[in-house]
């Protein structure tokens, strides 16, 4: 198959690498413009761009594809490039730009998306985070035909994956990236054979997975310990859940809900020692914090963290 690939982060790069390995001809790659990153804030190419350049594939980085948007000339150039580039299908994975109808209609087989949830459960930008936060028992990958609605297109392939009690967004992302790569290769094989039927999504059970905002990092200890433990896993590695101890904002990377005999006010540190760990009262139950980080420091197990940051008798807010 001749493929135009549109994607930006590592999730998409894993799929792109799998398509190269399967022998498909990637004729063009679209990705987000280079962004400042690292301590020096130097411009850095996206993982997808790095993968494409390694394989010698042309790369385009338009800031918009909307002919009616802020950059119509840029969009017109991108449209012309898409029309002039030989391809059968466009594959899209976490690209980050809206694809208008004028783009969706260009490829012979349309645009096919690798989506990180069991549609229609989580439509939107952050399906992995939201699945963990909500306490879902499973998630998965849906290969879908794109249309103008937000992740509303017909489903072509779908495969589930259990969410373990230890999964963070980081660990689940890696599992789903590998699954998505496998499934998009399978989808291309079926498409070549003319055996990739699509099923309309049901509207029942659809939820919007809103993009994660940094403000969500601050935990509310009036919530239950189970809810907070899920939020900590959902916000690992980004944006990192936080609690304020006095004037210091502490990042909370790992925790689990526990049952305690002594129940205090939400946020009260019930115990903080090397043996028992850091136990914090919640609206319901208590949270055992096992990995924390102070500003400018490293992530540390609770016992190591307490050596330089005593918390006994204090309060997290």
Tab-separated table of N, CA, C and O in Angstrom, residues 179-280:
chain	number	residue	atom	x	y	z
A	179	UNK	N	-0.043	-2.436	20.609
A	179	UNK	CA	-1.255	-3.050	20.078
A	179	UNK	C	-1.730	-2.308	18.831
A	179	UNK	O	-2.105	-2.923	17.821
A	180	UNK	N	-1.697	-0.978	18.867
A	180	UNK	CA	-2.110	-0.184	17.713
A	180	UNK	C	-1.253	-0.450	16.495
A	180	UNK	O	-1.749	-0.513	15.361
A	181	UNK	N	0.059	-0.601	16.718
A	181	UNK	CA	0.979	-0.894	15.616
A	181	UNK	C	0.635	-2.237	14.969
A	181	UNK	O	0.600	-2.364	13.735
A	182	UNK	N	0.382	-3.234	15.799
A	182	UNK	CA	0.021	-4.559	15.284
A	182	UNK	C	-1.281	-4.496	14.489
A	182	UNK	O	-1.396	-5.048	13.388
A	183	UNK	N	-2.255	-3.766	15.028
A	183	UNK	CA	-3.579	-3.734	14.411
A	183	UNK	C	-3.606	-2.936	13.109
A	183	UNK	O	-4.336	-3.289	12.185
A	184	UNK	N	-2.811	-1.867	13.014
A	184	UNK	CA	-2.844	-1.092	11.770
A	184	UNK	C	-2.190	-1.866	10.637
A	184	UNK	O	-2.609	-1.769	9.474
A	185	UNK	N	-1.191	-2.679	10.960
A	185	UNK	CA	-0.599	-3.546	9.938
A	185	UNK	C	-1.636	-4.576	9.479
A	185	UNK	O	-1.792	-4.830	8.270
A	186	UNK	N	-2.352	-5.141	10.435
A	186	UNK	CA	-3.424	-6.098	10.097
A	186	UNK	C	-4.501	-5.417	9.253
A	186	UNK	O	-5.004	-5.988	8.276
A	187	UNK	N	-4.844	-4.177	9.612
A	187	UNK	CA	-5.875	-3.450	8.868
A	187	UNK	C	-5.451	-3.206	7.426
A	187	UNK	O	-6.264	-3.320	6.501
A	188	UNK	N	-4.170	-2.887	7.206
A	188	UNK	CA	-3.689	-2.653	5.843
A	188	UNK	C	-3.721	-3.941	5.022
A	188	UNK	O	-4.014	-3.921	3.825
A	189	UNK	N	-3.421	-5.061	5.653
A	189	UNK	CA	-3.507	-6.352	4.950
A	189	UNK	C	-4.943	-6.611	4.507
A	189	UNK	O	-5.194	-7.023	3.370
A	190	UNK	N	-5.887	-6.375	5.405
A	190	UNK	CA	-7.296	-6.599	5.088
A	190	UNK	C	-7.783	-5.613	4.024
A	190	UNK	O	-8.573	-5.970	3.147
A	191	UNK	N	-7.307	-4.373	4.097
A	191	UNK	CA	-7.712	-3.370	3.122
A	191	UNK	C	-7.245	-3.747	1.723
A	191	UNK	O	-7.992	-3.613	0.746
A	192	UNK	N	-6.022	-4.252	1.621
A	192	UNK	CA	-5.492	-4.701	0.328
A	192	UNK	C	-6.323	-5.837	-0.247
A	192	UNK	O	-6.480	-5.953	-1.465
A	193	UNK	N	-6.859	-6.676	0.652
A	193	UNK	CA	-7.653	-7.823	0.230
A	193	UNK	C	-9.128	-7.466	0.029
A	193	UNK	O	-9.932	-8.323	-0.347
A	194	UNK	N	-9.474	-6.208	0.292
A	194	UNK	CA	-10.872	-5.795	0.182
A	194	UNK	C	-11.751	-6.375	1.253
A	194	UNK	O	-12.954	-6.581	1.050
A	195	UNK	N	-11.145	-6.649	2.438
A	195	UNK	CA	-11.893	-7.308	3.515
A	195	UNK	C	-11.783	-6.536	4.821
A	195	UNK	O	-11.422	-7.066	5.864
A	196	UNK	N	-12.064	-5.227	4.744
A	196	UNK	CA	-12.010	-4.396	5.953
A	196	UNK	C	-13.349	-3.675	6.111
A	196	UNK	O	-13.463	-2.469	5.887
A	197	UNK	N	-14.390	-4.418	6.510
A	197	UNK	CA	-15.706	-3.789	6.666
A	197	UNK	C	-15.720	-2.840	7.857
A	197	UNK	O	-14.906	-2.956	8.778
A	198	UNK	N	-16.645	-1.911	7.846
A	198	UNK	CA	-16.766	-0.934	8.923
A	198	UNK	C	-18.149	-1.021	9.557
A	198	UNK	O	-19.146	-1.238	8.868
A	199	UNK	N	-18.187	-0.863	10.886
A	199	UNK	CA	-19.437	-0.928	11.644
A	199	UNK	C	-19.698	0.423	12.297
A	199	UNK	O	-18.789	0.990	12.913
A	200	UNK	N	-20.916	0.915	12.173
A	200	UNK	CA	-21.249	2.195	12.780
A	200	UNK	C	-21.135	2.120	14.300
A	200	UNK	O	-21.486	1.106	14.914
A	201	UNK	N	-20.661	3.202	14.901
A	201	UNK	CA	-20.567	3.264	16.358
A	201	UNK	C	-21.938	3.492	16.974
A	201	UNK	O	-22.727	4.281	16.458
A	202	UNK	N	-22.202	2.846	18.103
A	202	UNK	CA	-23.413	3.211	18.848
A	202	UNK	C	-23.172	4.526	19.584
A	202	UNK	O	-22.049	4.815	19.992
A	203	UNK	N	-24.209	5.316	19.740
A	203	UNK	CA	-24.076	6.566	20.497
A	203	UNK	C	-24.152	6.309	21.999
A	203	UNK	O	-23.587	7.051	22.799
A	204	UNK	N	-24.832	5.233	22.367
A	204	UNK	CA	-24.962	4.913	23.790
A	204	UNK	C	-23.596	4.564	24.372
A	204	UNK	O	-22.844	3.781	23.799
A	205	UNK	N	-23.260	5.133	25.508
A	205	UNK	CA	-22.002	4.829	26.172
A	205	UNK	C	-20.842	5.701	25.758
A	205	UNK	O	-19.708	5.476	26.181
A	206	UNK	N	-21.088	6.719	24.945
A	206	UNK	CA	-20.011	7.602	24.501
A	206	UNK	C	-19.684	8.633	25.578
A	206	UNK	O	-20.581	9.190	26.228
A	207	UNK	N	-18.383	8.885	25.777
A	207	UNK	CA	-17.912	9.883	26.736
A	207	UNK	C	-16.818	10.706	26.077
A	207	UNK	O	-16.111	10.224	25.193
A	208	UNK	N	-16.661	11.933	26.550
A	208	UNK	CA	-15.646	12.825	26.012
A	208	UNK	C	-14.416	12.801	26.912
A	208	UNK	O	-14.486	13.134	28.095
A	209	UNK	N	-13.270	12.380	26.357
A	209	UNK	CA	-12.005	12.333	27.094
A	209	UNK	C	-11.284	13.663	26.912
A	209	UNK	O	-10.438	13.814	26.026
A	210	UNK	N	-11.625	14.623	27.748
A	210	UNK	CA	-11.051	15.970	27.622
A	210	UNK	C	-9.539	15.940	27.826
A	210	UNK	O	-9.003	15.138	28.603
A	211	UNK	N	-8.848	16.825	27.124
A	211	UNK	CA	-7.404	16.968	27.278
A	211	UNK	C	-7.059	17.249	28.734
A	211	UNK	O	-7.774	17.983	29.421
A	212	UNK	N	-5.974	16.663	29.229
A	212	UNK	CA	-5.566	16.850	30.607
A	212	UNK	C	-5.021	18.256	30.815
A	212	UNK	O	-4.124	18.701	30.098
A	213	UNK	N	-5.577	18.965	31.793
A	213	UNK	CA	-5.109	20.304	32.138
A	213	UNK	C	-4.195	20.225	33.352
A	213	UNK	O	-4.416	19.403	34.257
A	214	UNK	N	-3.158	21.057	33.388
A	214	UNK	CA	-2.222	21.048	34.505
A	214	UNK	C	-2.922	21.307	35.834
A	214	UNK	O	-2.502	20.805	36.879
A	215	UNK	N	-4.021	22.088	35.795
A	215	UNK	CA	-4.733	22.404	37.025
A	215	UNK	C	-5.344	21.166	37.678
A	215	UNK	O	-5.625	21.165	38.879
A	216	UNK	N	-5.556	20.107	36.894
A	216	UNK	CA	-6.143	18.890	37.440
A	216	UNK	C	-5.173	18.131	38.336
A	216	UNK	O	-5.580	17.218	39.054
A	217	UNK	N	-3.896	18.509	38.301
A	217	UNK	CA	-2.883	17.778	39.060
A	217	UNK	C	-3.103	17.866	40.565
A	217	UNK	O	-2.794	16.928	41.303
A	218	UNK	N	-3.626	18.986	41.056
A	218	UNK	CA	-3.811	19.183	42.494
A	218	UNK	C	-4.929	18.281	43.011
A	218	UNK	O	-6.082	18.381	42.572
A	219	UNK	N	-4.598	17.409	43.949
A	219	UNK	CA	-5.573	16.453	44.460
A	219	UNK	C	-6.474	17.078	45.514
A	219	UNK	O	-6.064	17.945	46.285
A	220	UNK	N	-7.711	16.607	45.554
A	220	UNK	CA	-8.689	17.021	46.557
A	220	UNK	C	-8.877	15.833	47.498
A	220	UNK	O	-9.514	14.844	47.137
A	221	UNK	N	-8.331	15.948	48.711
A	221	UNK	CA	-8.331	14.813	49.622
A	221	UNK	C	-9.689	14.547	50.263
A	221	UNK	O	-9.820	13.596	51.041
A	222	UNK	N	-10.699	15.349	49.924
A	222	UNK	CA	-12.051	15.009	50.366
A	222	UNK	C	-12.645	13.897	49.506
A	222	UNK	O	-13.665	13.310	49.861
A	223	UNK	N	-11.993	13.598	48.385
A	223	UNK	CA	-12.417	12.465	47.560
A	223	UNK	C	-11.986	11.155	48.227
A	223	UNK	O	-11.172	11.143	49.155
A	224	UNK	N	-12.509	10.042	47.730
A	224	UNK	CA	-12.151	8.750	48.315
A	224	UNK	C	-10.722	8.363	47.945
A	224	UNK	O	-10.174	8.828	46.931
A	225	UNK	N	-10.139	7.517	48.775
A	225	UNK	CA	-8.774	7.050	48.508
A	225	UNK	C	-8.689	6.307	47.180
A	225	UNK	O	-7.697	6.421	46.459
A	226	UNK	N	-9.729	5.553	46.849
A	226	UNK	CA	-9.732	4.826	45.582
A	226	UNK	C	-9.691	5.794	44.402
A	226	UNK	O	-8.937	5.596	43.441
A	227	UNK	N	-10.488	6.854	44.460
A	227	UNK	CA	-10.486	7.855	43.388
A	227	UNK	C	-9.115	8.511	43.248
A	227	UNK	O	-8.605	8.696	42.144
A	228	UNK	N	-8.528	8.864	44.383
A	228	UNK	CA	-7.241	9.558	44.348
A	228	UNK	C	-6.123	8.655	43.848
A	228	UNK	O	-5.244	9.097	43.094
A	229	UNK	N	-6.159	7.385	44.226
A	229	UNK	CA	-5.140	6.445	43.737
A	229	UNK	C	-5.225	6.317	42.220
A	229	UNK	O	-4.192	6.260	41.529
A	230	UNK	N	-6.443	6.304	41.677
A	230	UNK	CA	-6.607	6.229	40.225
A	230	UNK	C	-6.100	7.506	39.556
A	230	UNK	O	-5.470	7.454	38.493
A	231	UNK	N	-6.382	8.659	40.168
A	231	UNK	CA	-5.924	9.916	39.583
A	231	UNK	C	-4.397	9.993	39.564
A	231	UNK	O	-3.809	10.492	38.594
A	232	UNK	N	-3.770	9.507	40.601
A	232	UNK	CA	-2.309	9.512	40.648
A	232	UNK	C	-1.742	8.654	39.521
A	232	UNK	O	-0.796	9.047	38.834
A	233	UNK	N	-2.347	7.500	39.281
A	233	UNK	CA	-1.884	6.640	38.173
A	233	UNK	C	-2.194	7.277	36.824
A	233	UNK	O	-1.393	7.194	35.887
A	234	UNK	N	-3.366	7.927	36.731
A	234	UNK	CA	-3.756	8.546	35.463
A	234	UNK	C	-2.851	9.719	35.111
A	234	UNK	O	-2.601	9.985	33.934
A	235	UNK	N	-2.340	10.430	36.093
A	235	UNK	CA	-1.515	11.617	35.852
A	235	UNK	C	-0.025	11.319	35.894
A	235	UNK	O	0.797	12.224	36.001
A	236	UNK	N	0.340	10.064	35.806
A	236	UNK	CA	1.739	9.629	35.753
A	236	UNK	C	2.020	9.080	34.352
A	236	UNK	O	1.424	8.093	33.954
A	237	UNK	N	2.840	9.751	33.531
A	237	UNK	CA	3.872	10.726	33.895
A	237	UNK	C	3.464	12.196	33.754
A	237	UNK	O	4.261	13.067	34.128
A	238	UNK	N	2.302	12.507	33.166
A	238	UNK	CA	1.928	13.915	33.004
A	238	UNK	C	0.489	14.125	33.414
A	238	UNK	O	-0.359	13.295	33.082
A	239	UNK	N	0.197	15.190	34.129
A	239	UNK	CA	1.097	16.253	34.607
A	239	UNK	C	1.752	15.961	35.943
A	239	UNK	O	2.533	16.760	36.439
A	240	UNK	N	1.470	14.800	36.523
A	240	UNK	CA	1.988	14.455	37.844
A	240	UNK	C	1.055	14.992	38.912
A	240	UNK	O	0.857	16.196	39.026
A	241	UNK	N	0.432	14.105	39.711
A	241	UNK	CA	-0.485	14.543	40.769
A	241	UNK	C	0.297	15.266	41.862
A	241	UNK	O	1.459	14.943	42.130
A	242	UNK	N	-0.349	16.246	42.504
A	242	UNK	CA	0.339	17.030	43.526
A	242	UNK	C	-0.512	17.194	44.780
A	242	UNK	O	-1.733	17.119	44.753
A	243	UNK	N	0.190	17.429	45.883
A	243	UNK	CA	-0.429	17.818	47.143
A	243	UNK	C	0.427	18.908	47.767
A	243	UNK	O	1.652	18.878	47.633
A	244	UNK	N	-0.199	19.855	48.429
A	244	UNK	CA	0.553	20.948	49.057
A	244	UNK	C	0.768	20.629	50.532
A	244	UNK	O	-0.182	20.408	51.283
A	245	UNK	N	2.038	20.599	50.948
A	245	UNK	CA	2.399	20.355	52.345
A	245	UNK	C	3.043	21.638	52.869
A	245	UNK	O	4.187	21.953	52.524
A	246	UNK	N	2.264	22.399	53.641
A	246	UNK	CA	2.751	23.716	54.036
A	246	UNK	C	2.852	24.604	52.801
A	246	UNK	O	1.875	24.786	52.069
A	247	UNK	N	4.043	25.141	52.550
A	247	UNK	CA	4.264	25.982	51.371
A	247	UNK	C	4.877	25.221	50.208
A	247	UNK	O	5.204	25.820	49.171
A	248	UNK	N	5.031	23.910	50.359
A	248	UNK	CA	5.723	23.114	49.347
A	248	UNK	C	4.748	22.243	48.572
A	248	UNK	O	3.948	21.514	49.170
A	249	UNK	N	4.827	22.318	47.263
A	249	UNK	CA	4.014	21.448	46.412
A	249	UNK	C	4.802	20.166	46.152
A	249	UNK	O	5.893	20.195	45.582
A	250	UNK	N	4.259	19.055	46.591
A	250	UNK	CA	4.913	17.750	46.471
A	250	UNK	C	4.224	16.937	45.383
A	250	UNK	O	2.988	16.863	45.336
A	251	UNK	N	5.023	16.351	44.506
A	251	UNK	CA	4.447	15.472	43.479
A	251	UNK	C	4.283	14.070	44.055
A	251	UNK	O	5.173	13.543	44.723
A	252	UNK	N	3.142	13.479	43.754
A	252	UNK	CA	2.787	12.153	44.254
A	252	UNK	C	2.718	11.202	43.058
A	252	UNK	O	1.821	11.317	42.234
A	253	UNK	N	3.676	10.280	42.982
A	253	UNK	CA	3.800	9.440	41.790
A	253	UNK	C	3.182	8.059	41.948
A	253	UNK	O	2.690	7.488	40.981
A	254	UNK	N	3.237	7.513	43.162
A	254	UNK	CA	2.670	6.169	43.374
A	254	UNK	C	1.951	6.133	44.708
A	254	UNK	O	2.429	6.696	45.701
A	255	UNK	N	0.808	5.466	44.731
A	255	UNK	CA	0.027	5.356	45.958
A	255	UNK	C	-1.001	4.242	45.801
A	255	UNK	O	-1.301	3.825	44.681
A	256	UNK	N	-1.536	3.804	46.926
A	256	UNK	CA	-2.644	2.849	46.868
A	256	UNK	C	-3.577	3.096	48.039
A	256	UNK	O	-3.169	3.617	49.088
A	257	UNK	N	-4.824	2.736	47.851
A	257	UNK	CA	-5.819	2.898	48.906
A	257	UNK	C	-5.615	1.840	49.980
A	257	UNK	O	-5.329	0.673	49.664
A	258	UNK	N	-5.744	2.228	51.245
A	258	UNK	CA	-5.594	1.299	52.355
A	258	UNK	C	-6.707	1.544	53.370
A	258	UNK	O	-7.323	2.610	53.413
A	259	UNK	N	-6.934	0.527	54.188
A	259	UNK	CA	-7.899	0.630	55.283
A	259	UNK	C	-7.147	0.921	56.569
A	259	UNK	O	-6.132	0.281	56.858
A	260	UNK	N	-7.609	1.879	57.340
A	260	UNK	CA	-6.936	2.247	58.594
A	260	UNK	C	-7.949	2.255	59.728
A	260	UNK	O	-9.143	2.517	59.522
A	261	UNK	N	-7.452	1.983	60.948
A	261	UNK	CA	-8.321	2.001	62.126
A	261	UNK	C	-8.614	3.433	62.555
A	261	UNK	O	-9.718	3.769	62.973
A	262	UNK	N	-7.599	4.292	62.411
A	262	UNK	CA	-7.735	5.696	62.806
A	262	UNK	C	-8.055	6.542	61.584
A	262	UNK	O	-7.287	6.599	60.642
A	263	UNK	N	-9.195	7.200	61.589
A	263	UNK	CA	-9.570	8.045	60.459
A	263	UNK	C	-9.482	9.508	60.869
A	263	UNK	O	-10.052	9.908	61.883
A	264	UNK	N	-8.762	10.310	60.105
A	264	UNK	CA	-8.631	11.722	60.421
A	264	UNK	C	-9.346	12.593	59.417
A	264	UNK	O	-10.098	12.115	58.562
A	265	UNK	N	-9.126	13.894	59.513
A	265	UNK	CA	-9.687	14.835	58.560
A	265	UNK	C	-9.008	14.660	57.200
A	265	UNK	O	-7.821	14.323	57.135
A	266	UNK	N	-9.736	14.873	56.099
A	266	UNK	CA	-9.121	14.724	54.771
A	266	UNK	C	-7.837	15.542	54.641
A	266	UNK	O	-7.816	16.733	54.946
A	267	UNK	N	-6.770	14.859	54.204
A	267	UNK	CA	-5.472	15.494	54.039
A	267	UNK	C	-4.548	15.315	55.228
A	267	UNK	O	-3.337	15.551	55.112
A	268	UNK	N	-5.070	14.897	56.365
A	268	UNK	CA	-4.235	14.714	57.560
A	268	UNK	C	-3.274	13.549	57.365
A	268	UNK	O	-3.664	12.475	56.922
A	269	UNK	N	-1.998	13.784	57.686
A	269	UNK	CA	-1.001	12.716	57.610
A	269	UNK	C	-1.134	11.875	58.873
A	269	UNK	O	-0.798	12.319	59.974
A	270	UNK	N	-1.635	10.671	58.728
A	270	UNK	CA	-1.893	9.800	59.877
A	270	UNK	C	-0.621	9.154	60.397
A	270	UNK	O	-0.473	8.921	61.601
A	271	UNK	N	0.285	8.859	59.495
A	271	UNK	CA	1.586	8.299	59.888
A	271	UNK	C	2.588	8.585	58.791
A	271	UNK	O	2.224	8.678	57.615
A	272	UNK	N	3.854	8.739	59.196
A	272	UNK	CA	4.910	9.016	58.219
A	272	UNK	C	6.228	8.529	58.780
A	272	UNK	O	6.944	9.260	59.469
A	273	UNK	N	6.514	7.268	58.512
A	273	UNK	CA	7.778	6.691	58.980
A	273	UNK	C	8.271	5.676	57.970
A	273	UNK	O	7.528	5.231	57.088
A	274	UNK	N	9.537	5.307	58.076
A	274	UNK	CA	10.165	4.422	57.104
A	274	UNK	C	9.495	3.054	57.048
A	274	UNK	O	9.445	2.407	55.999
A	275	UNK	N	8.958	2.590	58.176
A	275	UNK	CA	8.348	1.254	58.212
A	275	UNK	C	6.927	1.262	57.651
A	275	UNK	O	6.566	0.473	56.788
A	276	UNK	N	6.112	2.197	58.137
A	276	UNK	CA	4.707	2.207	57.749
A	276	UNK	C	4.397	3.038	56.528
A	276	UNK	O	3.307	2.954	55.970
A	277	UNK	N	5.355	3.856	56.104
A	277	UNK	CA	5.127	4.711	54.951
A	277	UNK	C	4.334	5.957	55.315
A	277	UNK	O	4.145	6.280	56.489
A	278	UNK	N	3.855	6.655	54.317
A	278	UNK	CA	3.114	7.901	54.507
A	278	UNK	C	1.639	7.620	54.237
A	278	UNK	O	1.242	7.335	53.109
A	279	UNK	N	0.833	7.686	55.290
A	279	UNK	CA	-0.593	7.390	55.181
A	279	UNK	C	-1.372	8.686	55.400
A	279	UNK	O	-1.193	9.377	56.410
A	280	UNK	N	-2.229	8.997	54.427
A	280	UNK	CA	-2.974	10.252	54.451
A	280	UNK	C	-4.469	9.952	54.464
A	280	UNK	O	-4.956	9.149	53.663
